[in-house]
Coordinates of C-alpha atoms and ligand atoms in Angstrom, one line a residue:
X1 CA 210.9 184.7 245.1
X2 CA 211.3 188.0 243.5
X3 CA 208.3 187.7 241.2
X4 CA 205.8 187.5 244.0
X5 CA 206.0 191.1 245.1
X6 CA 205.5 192.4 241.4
X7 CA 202.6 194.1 241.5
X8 CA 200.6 192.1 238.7
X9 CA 197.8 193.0 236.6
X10 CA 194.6 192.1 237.3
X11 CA 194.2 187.9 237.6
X12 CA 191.7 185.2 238.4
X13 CA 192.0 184.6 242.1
X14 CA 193.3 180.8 241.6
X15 CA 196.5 182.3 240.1
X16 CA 197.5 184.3 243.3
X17 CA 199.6 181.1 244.4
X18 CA 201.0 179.3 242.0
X19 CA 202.1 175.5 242.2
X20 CA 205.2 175.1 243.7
X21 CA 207.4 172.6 245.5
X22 CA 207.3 173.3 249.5
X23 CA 210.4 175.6 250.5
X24 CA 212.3 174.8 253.3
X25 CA 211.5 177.9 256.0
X26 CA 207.9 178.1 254.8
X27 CA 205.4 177.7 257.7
X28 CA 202.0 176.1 257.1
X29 CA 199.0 176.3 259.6
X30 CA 197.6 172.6 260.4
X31 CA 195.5 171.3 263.7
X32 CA 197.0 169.1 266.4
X33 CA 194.0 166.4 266.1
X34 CA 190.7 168.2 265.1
X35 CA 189.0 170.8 264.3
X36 CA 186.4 170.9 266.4
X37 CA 186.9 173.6 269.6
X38 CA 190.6 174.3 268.7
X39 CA 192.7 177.0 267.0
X40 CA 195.2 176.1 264.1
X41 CA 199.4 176.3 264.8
X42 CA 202.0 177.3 262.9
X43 CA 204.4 174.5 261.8
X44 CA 207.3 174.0 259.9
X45 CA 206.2 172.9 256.2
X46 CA 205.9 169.1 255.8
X47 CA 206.9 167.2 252.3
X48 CA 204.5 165.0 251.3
X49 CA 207.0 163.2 248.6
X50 CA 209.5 162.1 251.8
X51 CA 210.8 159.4 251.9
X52 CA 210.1 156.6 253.4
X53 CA 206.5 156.0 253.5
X54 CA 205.7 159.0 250.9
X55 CA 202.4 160.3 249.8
X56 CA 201.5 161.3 246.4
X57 CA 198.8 164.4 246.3
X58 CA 197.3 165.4 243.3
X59 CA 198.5 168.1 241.5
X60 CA 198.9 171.4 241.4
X61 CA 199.8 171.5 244.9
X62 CA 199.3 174.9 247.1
X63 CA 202.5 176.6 247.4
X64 CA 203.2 176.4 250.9
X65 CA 201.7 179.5 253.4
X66 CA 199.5 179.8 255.6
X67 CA 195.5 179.4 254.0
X68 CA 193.0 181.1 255.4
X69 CA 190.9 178.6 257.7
X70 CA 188.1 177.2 255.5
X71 CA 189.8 177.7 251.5
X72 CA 191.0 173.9 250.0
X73 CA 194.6 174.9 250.3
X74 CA 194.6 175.0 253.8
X75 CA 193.4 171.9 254.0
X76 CA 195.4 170.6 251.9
X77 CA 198.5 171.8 254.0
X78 CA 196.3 170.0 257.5
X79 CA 196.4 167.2 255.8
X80 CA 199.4 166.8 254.6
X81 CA 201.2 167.4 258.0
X82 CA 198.8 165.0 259.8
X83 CA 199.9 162.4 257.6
X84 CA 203.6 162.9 257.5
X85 CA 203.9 163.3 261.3
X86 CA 201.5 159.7 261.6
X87 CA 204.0 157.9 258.8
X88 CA 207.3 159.4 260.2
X89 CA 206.2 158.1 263.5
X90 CA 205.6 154.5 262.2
X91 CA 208.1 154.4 259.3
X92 CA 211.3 153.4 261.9
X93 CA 208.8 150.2 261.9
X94 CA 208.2 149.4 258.5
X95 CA 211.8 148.1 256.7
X96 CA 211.9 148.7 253.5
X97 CA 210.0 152.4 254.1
X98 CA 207.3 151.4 251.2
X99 CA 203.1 150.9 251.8
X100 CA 201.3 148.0 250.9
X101 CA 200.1 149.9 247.8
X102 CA 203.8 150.5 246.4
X103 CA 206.6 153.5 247.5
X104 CA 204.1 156.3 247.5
X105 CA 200.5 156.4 248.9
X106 CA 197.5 158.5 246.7
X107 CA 195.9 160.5 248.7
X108 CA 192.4 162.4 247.6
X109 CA 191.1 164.9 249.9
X110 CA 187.4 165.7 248.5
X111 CA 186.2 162.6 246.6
X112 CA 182.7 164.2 246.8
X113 CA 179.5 164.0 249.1
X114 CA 179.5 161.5 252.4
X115 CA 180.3 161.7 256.0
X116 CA 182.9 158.9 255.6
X117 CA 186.6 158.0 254.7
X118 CA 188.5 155.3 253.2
X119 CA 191.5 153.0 252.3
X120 CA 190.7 150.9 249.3
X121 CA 194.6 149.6 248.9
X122 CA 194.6 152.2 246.0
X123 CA 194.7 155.4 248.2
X124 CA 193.6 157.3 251.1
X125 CA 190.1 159.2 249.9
X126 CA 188.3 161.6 252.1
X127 CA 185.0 163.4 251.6
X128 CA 183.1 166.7 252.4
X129 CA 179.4 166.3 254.5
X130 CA 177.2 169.4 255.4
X131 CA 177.6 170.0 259.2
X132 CA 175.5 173.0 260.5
X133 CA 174.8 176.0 257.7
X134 CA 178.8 175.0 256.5
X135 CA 180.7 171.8 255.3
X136 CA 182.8 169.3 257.5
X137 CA 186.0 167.5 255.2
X138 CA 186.7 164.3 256.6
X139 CA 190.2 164.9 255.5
X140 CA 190.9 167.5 257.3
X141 CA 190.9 166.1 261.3
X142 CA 194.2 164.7 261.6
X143 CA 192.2 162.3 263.8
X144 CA 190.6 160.8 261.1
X145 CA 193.6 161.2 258.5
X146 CA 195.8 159.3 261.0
X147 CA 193.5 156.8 261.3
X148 CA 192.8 156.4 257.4
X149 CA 196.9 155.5 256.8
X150 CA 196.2 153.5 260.1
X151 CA 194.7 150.9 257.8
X152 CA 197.2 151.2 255.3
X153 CA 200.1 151.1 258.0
X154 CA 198.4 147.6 258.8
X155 CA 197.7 146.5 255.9
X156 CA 201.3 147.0 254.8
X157 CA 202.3 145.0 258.2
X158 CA 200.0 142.3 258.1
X159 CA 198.5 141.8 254.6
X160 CA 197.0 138.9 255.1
X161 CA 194.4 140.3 257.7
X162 CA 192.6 142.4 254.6
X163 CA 190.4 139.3 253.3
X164 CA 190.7 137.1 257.1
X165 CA 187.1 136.6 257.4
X166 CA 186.4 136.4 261.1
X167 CA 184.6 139.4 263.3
X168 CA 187.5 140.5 265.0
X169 CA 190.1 141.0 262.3
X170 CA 188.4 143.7 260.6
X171 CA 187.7 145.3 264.3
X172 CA 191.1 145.2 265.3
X173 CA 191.8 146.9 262.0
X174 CA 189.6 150.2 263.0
X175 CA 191.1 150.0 266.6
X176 CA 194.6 149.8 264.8
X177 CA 193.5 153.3 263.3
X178 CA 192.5 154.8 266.1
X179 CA 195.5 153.7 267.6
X180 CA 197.5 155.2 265.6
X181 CA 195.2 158.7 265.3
X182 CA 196.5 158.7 269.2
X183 CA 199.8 157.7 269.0
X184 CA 200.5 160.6 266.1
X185 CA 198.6 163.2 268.1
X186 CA 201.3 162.2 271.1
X187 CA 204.2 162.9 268.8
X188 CA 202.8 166.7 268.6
X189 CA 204.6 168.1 271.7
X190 CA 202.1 171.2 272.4
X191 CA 199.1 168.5 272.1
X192 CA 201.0 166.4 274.8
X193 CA 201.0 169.7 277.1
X194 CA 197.6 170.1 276.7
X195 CA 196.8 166.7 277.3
X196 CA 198.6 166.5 280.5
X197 CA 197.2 169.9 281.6
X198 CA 193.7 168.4 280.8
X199 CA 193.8 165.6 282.4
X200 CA 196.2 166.6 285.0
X201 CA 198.7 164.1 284.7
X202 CA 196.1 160.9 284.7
X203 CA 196.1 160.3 281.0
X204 CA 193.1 157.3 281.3
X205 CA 190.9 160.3 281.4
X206 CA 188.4 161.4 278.5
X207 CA 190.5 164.5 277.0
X208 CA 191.0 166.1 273.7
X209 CA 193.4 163.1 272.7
X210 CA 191.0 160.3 273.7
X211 CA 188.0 161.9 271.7
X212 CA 188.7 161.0 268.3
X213 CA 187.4 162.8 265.1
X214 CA 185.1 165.3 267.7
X215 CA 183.7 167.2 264.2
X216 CA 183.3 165.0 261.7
X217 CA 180.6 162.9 264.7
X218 CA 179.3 166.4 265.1
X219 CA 178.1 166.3 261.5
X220 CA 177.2 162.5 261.6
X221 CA 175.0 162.9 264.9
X222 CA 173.1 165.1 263.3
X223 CA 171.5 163.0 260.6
X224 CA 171.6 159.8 262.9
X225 CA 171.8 160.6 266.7
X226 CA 172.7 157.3 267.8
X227 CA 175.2 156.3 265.3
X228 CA 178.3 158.3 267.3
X229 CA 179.1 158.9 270.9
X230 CA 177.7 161.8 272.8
X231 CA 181.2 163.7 272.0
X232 CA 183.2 162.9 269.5
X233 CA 183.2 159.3 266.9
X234 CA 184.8 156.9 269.5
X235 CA 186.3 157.6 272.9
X236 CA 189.3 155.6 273.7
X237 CA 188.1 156.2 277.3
X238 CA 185.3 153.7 277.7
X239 CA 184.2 150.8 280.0
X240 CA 183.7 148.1 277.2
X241 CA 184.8 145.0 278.0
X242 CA 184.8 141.7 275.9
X243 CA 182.3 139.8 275.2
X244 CA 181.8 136.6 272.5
X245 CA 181.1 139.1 268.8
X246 CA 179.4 136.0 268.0
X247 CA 177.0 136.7 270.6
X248 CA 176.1 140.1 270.0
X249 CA 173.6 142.0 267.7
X250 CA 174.8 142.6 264.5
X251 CA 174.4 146.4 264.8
X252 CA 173.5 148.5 268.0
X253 CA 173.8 152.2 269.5
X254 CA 176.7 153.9 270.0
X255 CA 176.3 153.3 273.5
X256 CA 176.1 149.7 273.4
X257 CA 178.9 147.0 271.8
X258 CA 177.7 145.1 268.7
X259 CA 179.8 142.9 266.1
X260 CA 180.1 145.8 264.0
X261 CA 183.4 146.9 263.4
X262 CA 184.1 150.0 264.7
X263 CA 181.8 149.1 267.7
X264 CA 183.5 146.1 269.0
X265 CA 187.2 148.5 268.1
X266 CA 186.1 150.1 271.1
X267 CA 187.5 147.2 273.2
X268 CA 190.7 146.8 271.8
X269 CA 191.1 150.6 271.9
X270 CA 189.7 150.8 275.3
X271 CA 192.9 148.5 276.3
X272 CA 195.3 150.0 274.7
X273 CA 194.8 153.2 276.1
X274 CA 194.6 152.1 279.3
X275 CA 198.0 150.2 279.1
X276 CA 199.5 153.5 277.7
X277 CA 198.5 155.2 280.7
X278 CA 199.8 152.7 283.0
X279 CA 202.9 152.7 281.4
X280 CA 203.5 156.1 281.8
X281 CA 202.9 156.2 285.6
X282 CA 205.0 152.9 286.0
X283 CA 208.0 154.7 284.2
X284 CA 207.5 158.7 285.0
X285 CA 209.6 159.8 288.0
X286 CA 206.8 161.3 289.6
X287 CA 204.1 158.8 288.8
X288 CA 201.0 161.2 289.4
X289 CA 202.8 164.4 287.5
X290 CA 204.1 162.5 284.3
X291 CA 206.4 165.1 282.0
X292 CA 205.5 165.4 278.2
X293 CA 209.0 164.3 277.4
X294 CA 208.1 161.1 279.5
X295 CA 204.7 161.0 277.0
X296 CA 206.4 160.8 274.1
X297 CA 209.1 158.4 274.7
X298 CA 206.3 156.2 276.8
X299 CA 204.1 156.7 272.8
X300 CA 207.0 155.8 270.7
X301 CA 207.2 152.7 272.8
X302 CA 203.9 151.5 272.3
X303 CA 203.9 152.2 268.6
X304 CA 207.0 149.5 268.6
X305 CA 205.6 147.4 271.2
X306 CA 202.3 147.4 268.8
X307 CA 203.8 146.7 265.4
X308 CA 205.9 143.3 267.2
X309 CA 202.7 141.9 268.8
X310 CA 201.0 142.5 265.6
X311 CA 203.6 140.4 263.3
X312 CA 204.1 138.2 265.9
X313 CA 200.4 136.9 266.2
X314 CA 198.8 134.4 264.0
X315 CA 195.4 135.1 262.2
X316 CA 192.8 133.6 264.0
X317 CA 189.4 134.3 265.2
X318 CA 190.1 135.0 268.3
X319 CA 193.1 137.3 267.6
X320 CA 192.7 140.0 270.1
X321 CA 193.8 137.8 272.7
X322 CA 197.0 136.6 270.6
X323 CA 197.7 140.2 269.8
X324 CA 197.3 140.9 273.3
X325 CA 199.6 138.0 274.7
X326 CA 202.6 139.1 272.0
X327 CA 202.4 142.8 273.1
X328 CA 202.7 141.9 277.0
X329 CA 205.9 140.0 276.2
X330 CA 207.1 142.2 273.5
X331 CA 206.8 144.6 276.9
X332 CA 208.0 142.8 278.9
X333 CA 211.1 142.8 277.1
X334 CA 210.8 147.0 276.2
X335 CA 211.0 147.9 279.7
X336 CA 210.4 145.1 282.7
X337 CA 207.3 147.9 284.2
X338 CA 205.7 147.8 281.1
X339 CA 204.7 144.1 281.1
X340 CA 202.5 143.8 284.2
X341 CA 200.8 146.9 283.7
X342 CA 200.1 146.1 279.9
X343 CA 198.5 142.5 280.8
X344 CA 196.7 143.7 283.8
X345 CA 194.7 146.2 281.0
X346 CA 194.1 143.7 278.9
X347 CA 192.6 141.2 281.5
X348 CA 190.3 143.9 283.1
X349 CA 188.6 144.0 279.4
X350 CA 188.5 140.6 279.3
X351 CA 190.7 140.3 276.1
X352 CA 192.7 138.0 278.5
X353 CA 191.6 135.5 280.7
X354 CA 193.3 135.4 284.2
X355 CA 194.6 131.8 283.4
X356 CA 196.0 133.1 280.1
X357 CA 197.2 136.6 281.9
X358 CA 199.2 133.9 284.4
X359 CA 199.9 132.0 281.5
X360 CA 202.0 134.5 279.9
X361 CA 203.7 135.8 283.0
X362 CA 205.2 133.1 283.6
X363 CA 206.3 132.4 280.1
X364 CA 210.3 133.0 280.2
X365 CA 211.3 135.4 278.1
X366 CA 213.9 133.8 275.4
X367 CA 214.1 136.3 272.9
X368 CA 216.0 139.8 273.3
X369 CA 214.8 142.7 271.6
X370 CA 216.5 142.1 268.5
X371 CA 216.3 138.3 268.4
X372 CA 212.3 139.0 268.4
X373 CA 212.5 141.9 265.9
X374 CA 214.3 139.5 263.5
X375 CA 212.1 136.5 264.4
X376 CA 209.3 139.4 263.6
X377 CA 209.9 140.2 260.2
X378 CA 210.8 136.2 259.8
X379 CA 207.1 135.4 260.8
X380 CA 205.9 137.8 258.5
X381 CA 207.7 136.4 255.4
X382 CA 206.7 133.6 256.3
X383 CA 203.1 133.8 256.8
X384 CA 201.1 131.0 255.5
X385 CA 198.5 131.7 253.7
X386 CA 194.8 131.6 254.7
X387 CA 192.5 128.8 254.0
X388 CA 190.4 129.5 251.2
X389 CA 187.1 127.9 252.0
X390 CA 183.3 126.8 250.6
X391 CA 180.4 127.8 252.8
X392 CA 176.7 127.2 252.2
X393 CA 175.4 129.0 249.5
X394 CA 171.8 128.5 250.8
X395 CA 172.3 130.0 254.1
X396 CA 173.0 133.3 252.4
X397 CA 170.3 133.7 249.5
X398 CA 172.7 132.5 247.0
X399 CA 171.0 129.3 246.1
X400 CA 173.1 126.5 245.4
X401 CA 176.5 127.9 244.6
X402 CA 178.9 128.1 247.1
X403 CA 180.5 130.9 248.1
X404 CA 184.5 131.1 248.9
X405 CA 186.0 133.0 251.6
X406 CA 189.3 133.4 253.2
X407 CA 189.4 132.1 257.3
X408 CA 191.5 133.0 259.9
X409 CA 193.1 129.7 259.6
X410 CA 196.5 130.4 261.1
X411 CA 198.2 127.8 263.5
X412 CA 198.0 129.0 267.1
X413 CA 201.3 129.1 268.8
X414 CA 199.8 129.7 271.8
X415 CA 197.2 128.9 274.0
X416 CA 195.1 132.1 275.1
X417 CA 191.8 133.2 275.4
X418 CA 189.3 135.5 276.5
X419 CA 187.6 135.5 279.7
X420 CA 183.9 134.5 279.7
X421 CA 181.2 136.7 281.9
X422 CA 181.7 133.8 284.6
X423 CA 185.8 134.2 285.0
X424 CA 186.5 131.3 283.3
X425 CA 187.5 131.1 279.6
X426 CA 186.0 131.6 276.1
X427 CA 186.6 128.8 273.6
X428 CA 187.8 130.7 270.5
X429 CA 185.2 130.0 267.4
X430 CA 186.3 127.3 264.6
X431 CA 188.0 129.2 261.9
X432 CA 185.0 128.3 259.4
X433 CA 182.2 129.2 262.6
X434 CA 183.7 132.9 262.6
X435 CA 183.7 133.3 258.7
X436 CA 180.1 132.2 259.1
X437 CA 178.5 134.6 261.5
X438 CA 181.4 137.2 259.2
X439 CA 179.9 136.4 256.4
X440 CA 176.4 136.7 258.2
X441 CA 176.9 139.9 259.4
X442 CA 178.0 141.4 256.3
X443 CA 175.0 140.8 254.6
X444 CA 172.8 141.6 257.0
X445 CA 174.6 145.2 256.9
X446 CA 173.8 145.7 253.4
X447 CA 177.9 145.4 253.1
X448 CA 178.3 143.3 250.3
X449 CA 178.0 144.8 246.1
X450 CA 175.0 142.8 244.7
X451 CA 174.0 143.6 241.5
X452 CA 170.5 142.7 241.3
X453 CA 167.7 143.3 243.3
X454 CA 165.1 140.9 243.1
X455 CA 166.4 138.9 246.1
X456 CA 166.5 138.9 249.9
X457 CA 170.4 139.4 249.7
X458 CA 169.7 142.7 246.7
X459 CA 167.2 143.8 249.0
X460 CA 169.7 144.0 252.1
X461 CA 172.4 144.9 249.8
X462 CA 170.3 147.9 248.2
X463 CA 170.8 150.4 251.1
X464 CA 172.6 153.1 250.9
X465 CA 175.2 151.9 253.2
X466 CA 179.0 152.0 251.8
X467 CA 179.9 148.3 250.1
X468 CA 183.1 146.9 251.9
X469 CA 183.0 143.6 249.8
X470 CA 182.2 142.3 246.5
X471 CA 181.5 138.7 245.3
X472 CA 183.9 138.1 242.3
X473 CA 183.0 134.8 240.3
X474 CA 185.6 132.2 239.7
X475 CA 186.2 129.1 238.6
X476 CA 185.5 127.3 241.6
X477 CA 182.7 129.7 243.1
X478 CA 181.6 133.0 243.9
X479 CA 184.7 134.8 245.9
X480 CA 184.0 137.0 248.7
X481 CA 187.0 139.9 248.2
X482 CA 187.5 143.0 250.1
X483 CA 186.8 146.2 248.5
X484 CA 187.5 148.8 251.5
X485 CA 188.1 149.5 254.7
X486 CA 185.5 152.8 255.7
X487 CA 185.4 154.5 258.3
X488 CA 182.7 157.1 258.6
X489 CA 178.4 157.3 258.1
X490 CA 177.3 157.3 255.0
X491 CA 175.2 160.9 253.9
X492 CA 172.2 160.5 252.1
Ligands
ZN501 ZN1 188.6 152.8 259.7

């Protein structure tokens, strides 16, 4: 542009750059997955308009440059490269290249004061926190903006899972964003050098990529200690295994697994990394010195072999184990060394049963590739819906009137299960028994929007925590409906 090297008469400072659109050439500074101990690069500037799986940014945007480190349009140039190299890498998987929420996907980057993020099916909204004598923006650790379209990446996969009431679905949904925090950080290739310097070459060690959203926990540890891991929010690196979520305490420390969401992720997650890992040795010429190129081509394999075990598996209670069982054979069928290694993870965190592990290995493998992609997207279509239920008004403070939810009602296609602390196998929870203790746990986090006070259930309800659900009155009762899916602590 000509214009720009005019000297110009004095201005106000927010007119040295004005709005416009990207140009091709421009370099823009962003991080590889947080801020937190790292230095910025220099990368090719990213359109947030691309299609598919486009983002829509308020407006004016920063002409594209490079910010200096602290100042909103950097930020705004982070996050918009985090998020278009986490929805180019799962877009090849989503036909029809549009979200949930329509062909493009708001995104607001400083929606005010809280430690926290969020996908309400309207947009992605982040927020600014204090953290030391300065400010931490959720929005800007591609860590937590990968995970953030994480939920809208499954939500636009498997819709039906926003309003399943049952303690793992809503789990699996922050270990789905995590997930996919990781497996955009992998499609960075100077990230998967470090990584594999780090950790030299034994990626199931805690590292950079494993430690998710490292600053924004700084900032939350320091208003509630116990709330994050020593290190970072979650470590993908862990040694939780699986245990019944009816069984366990509604809300614990970081250290220990409750039912809460993002606590009981940790086991899914936990898997998951440890199956990429032993994919990558299974497949990399020199097991014990994998290459980054091996890296990414081993990432871009999970992400597929994630997405077809997700559409493949039925909503139900116990749905980490049927998520599991359709990844080992969607495996399996990716590359014959991927399978073993896959079901072994998930049977050391007791997501699978050694019967059910056994189970599955011996189940021939029918379907080709293709044939399951297509018999994929079929099952999708074809989703029935969930069972919309009554429960006991009473048990929850709400007198007499009943109060409807949505179960994880789904008809199994197989049978697997978790293993129990003995080595034999869980039972899997009546769909109506895990929308109870859901249900239970909800309002015993304060989760649910009451409006008034003067009750047991206003009293829970009145802290300060972030409301996931509402209750919406109907015709035939008092509807439990999803508001959110957070992610972070809430300040104050
Ligand atoms: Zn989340």
């Amino acid at each position: 542009m000509a214009g720009k090297h005019k000297k110009k008469p004095k201005q106000a400072p927010k007119k040295k750059h004005p709005p416009k659109a990207p140009s091709p050439g421009t370099n823009v500074l962003s991080w590889e997955d947080d801020p937190q101990g790292n230095t910025p690069v220099s990368v090719p500037s990213p359109d947030p308009a691309e299609k598919p799986l486009a983002f829509r940014f308020p407006t004016p945007a920063p002409a594209a440059g490079q910010y200096p480190l602290g100042t909103a349009s950097f930020r705004y140039w982070v996050a918009v490269e985090a998020l278009r190299r986490g929805a180019d890498f799962w877009s090849p998987g989503i036909p029809g290249g549009t979200w949930q929420v329509g062909a493009a996907l708001p995104v607001l980057l400083d929606e005010g004061e809280d430690l926290n993020a969020y996908y309400d099916r309207k947009a992605l909204n982040f927020f600014h926190g204090p953290l030391g004598d300065g400010l931490v923006y959720s929005g800007e650790s591609p860590d937590v903006a990968c995970h953030e379209m994480g939920h809208a990446i499954l939500d636009t996969v498997k819709p039906g899972l926003w309003d399943a009431a049952a303690q793992e679905i809503p789990a699996f949904h922050e270990s789905f964003g995590d997930m996919s925090a990781i497996l955009s950080g992998l499609q960075v290739q100077s990230l998967r050098i470090s990584v594999l310097q780090e950790t030299a070459g034994h990626l199931y060690r805690s590292s950079r990529l494993s430690r998710l959203a490292e600053q924004l926990a700084t900032a939350i540890r320091a208003q509630a200690p116990d709330a994050v891991e020593s290190d970072c929010l979650r470590n993908a690196v862990n040694s939780f295994t699986y245990q019944d979520p009816l069984k366990l305490p509604t809300s614990a420390p970081a250290t220990q697994l409750s039912s809460e969401p993002h606590s009981f992720s940790r086991v899914f997650t936990g898997a998951f990394f440890e199956g990429l890992a032993g994919m990558l040795s299974a497949t990399a010429q020199k097991p014990a010195a994998p290459t980054e190129e091996e890296l990414h081509s081993v990432s871009r394999d999970m992400g597929v072999i994630l997405l077809a075990g997700i559409r493949q598996a039925p909503i139900v209670a116990n749905f980490y184990s049927q998520v599991a069982t359709a990844m080992v054979q969607a495996a399996s069928e990716t590359n014959s060394a991927y399978g073993p290694v896959l079901n072994a993870a998930f049977v050391r965190r007791s997501i699978l049963s050694l019967q059910s592990a056994a189970a599955i290995a011996g189940l021939s493998s029918t379907l080709g590739p293709q044939k399951r992609a297509a018999a994929a997207a079929a099952a999708v279509e074809s989703e029935p819906p969930l069972a919309r239920v009554a429960l006991d008004g009473n048990r929850f403070g709400l007198g007499n009137r009943a109060i409807l939810v949505h179960t994880a009602s789904h008809p199994r296609r197989v049978s697997v299960y978790a293993a129990a602390p003995d080595g034999g196998q869980l039972a899997a929870p009546s769909a109506d028994t895990a929308a109870t203790a859901f249900v239970d746990d909800l309002i015993r986090r304060g989760k649910i929007e009451v409006p008034q006070r003067r009750s047991i259930l206003g009293a829970l309800a009145s802290t300060r925590s972030l409301k996931t659900h509402r209750l919406v009155s109907t015709e035939e009762g008092i509807l439990l409906e999803r508001i959110l899916f957070d992610c972070g602590h809430r300040h104050r």
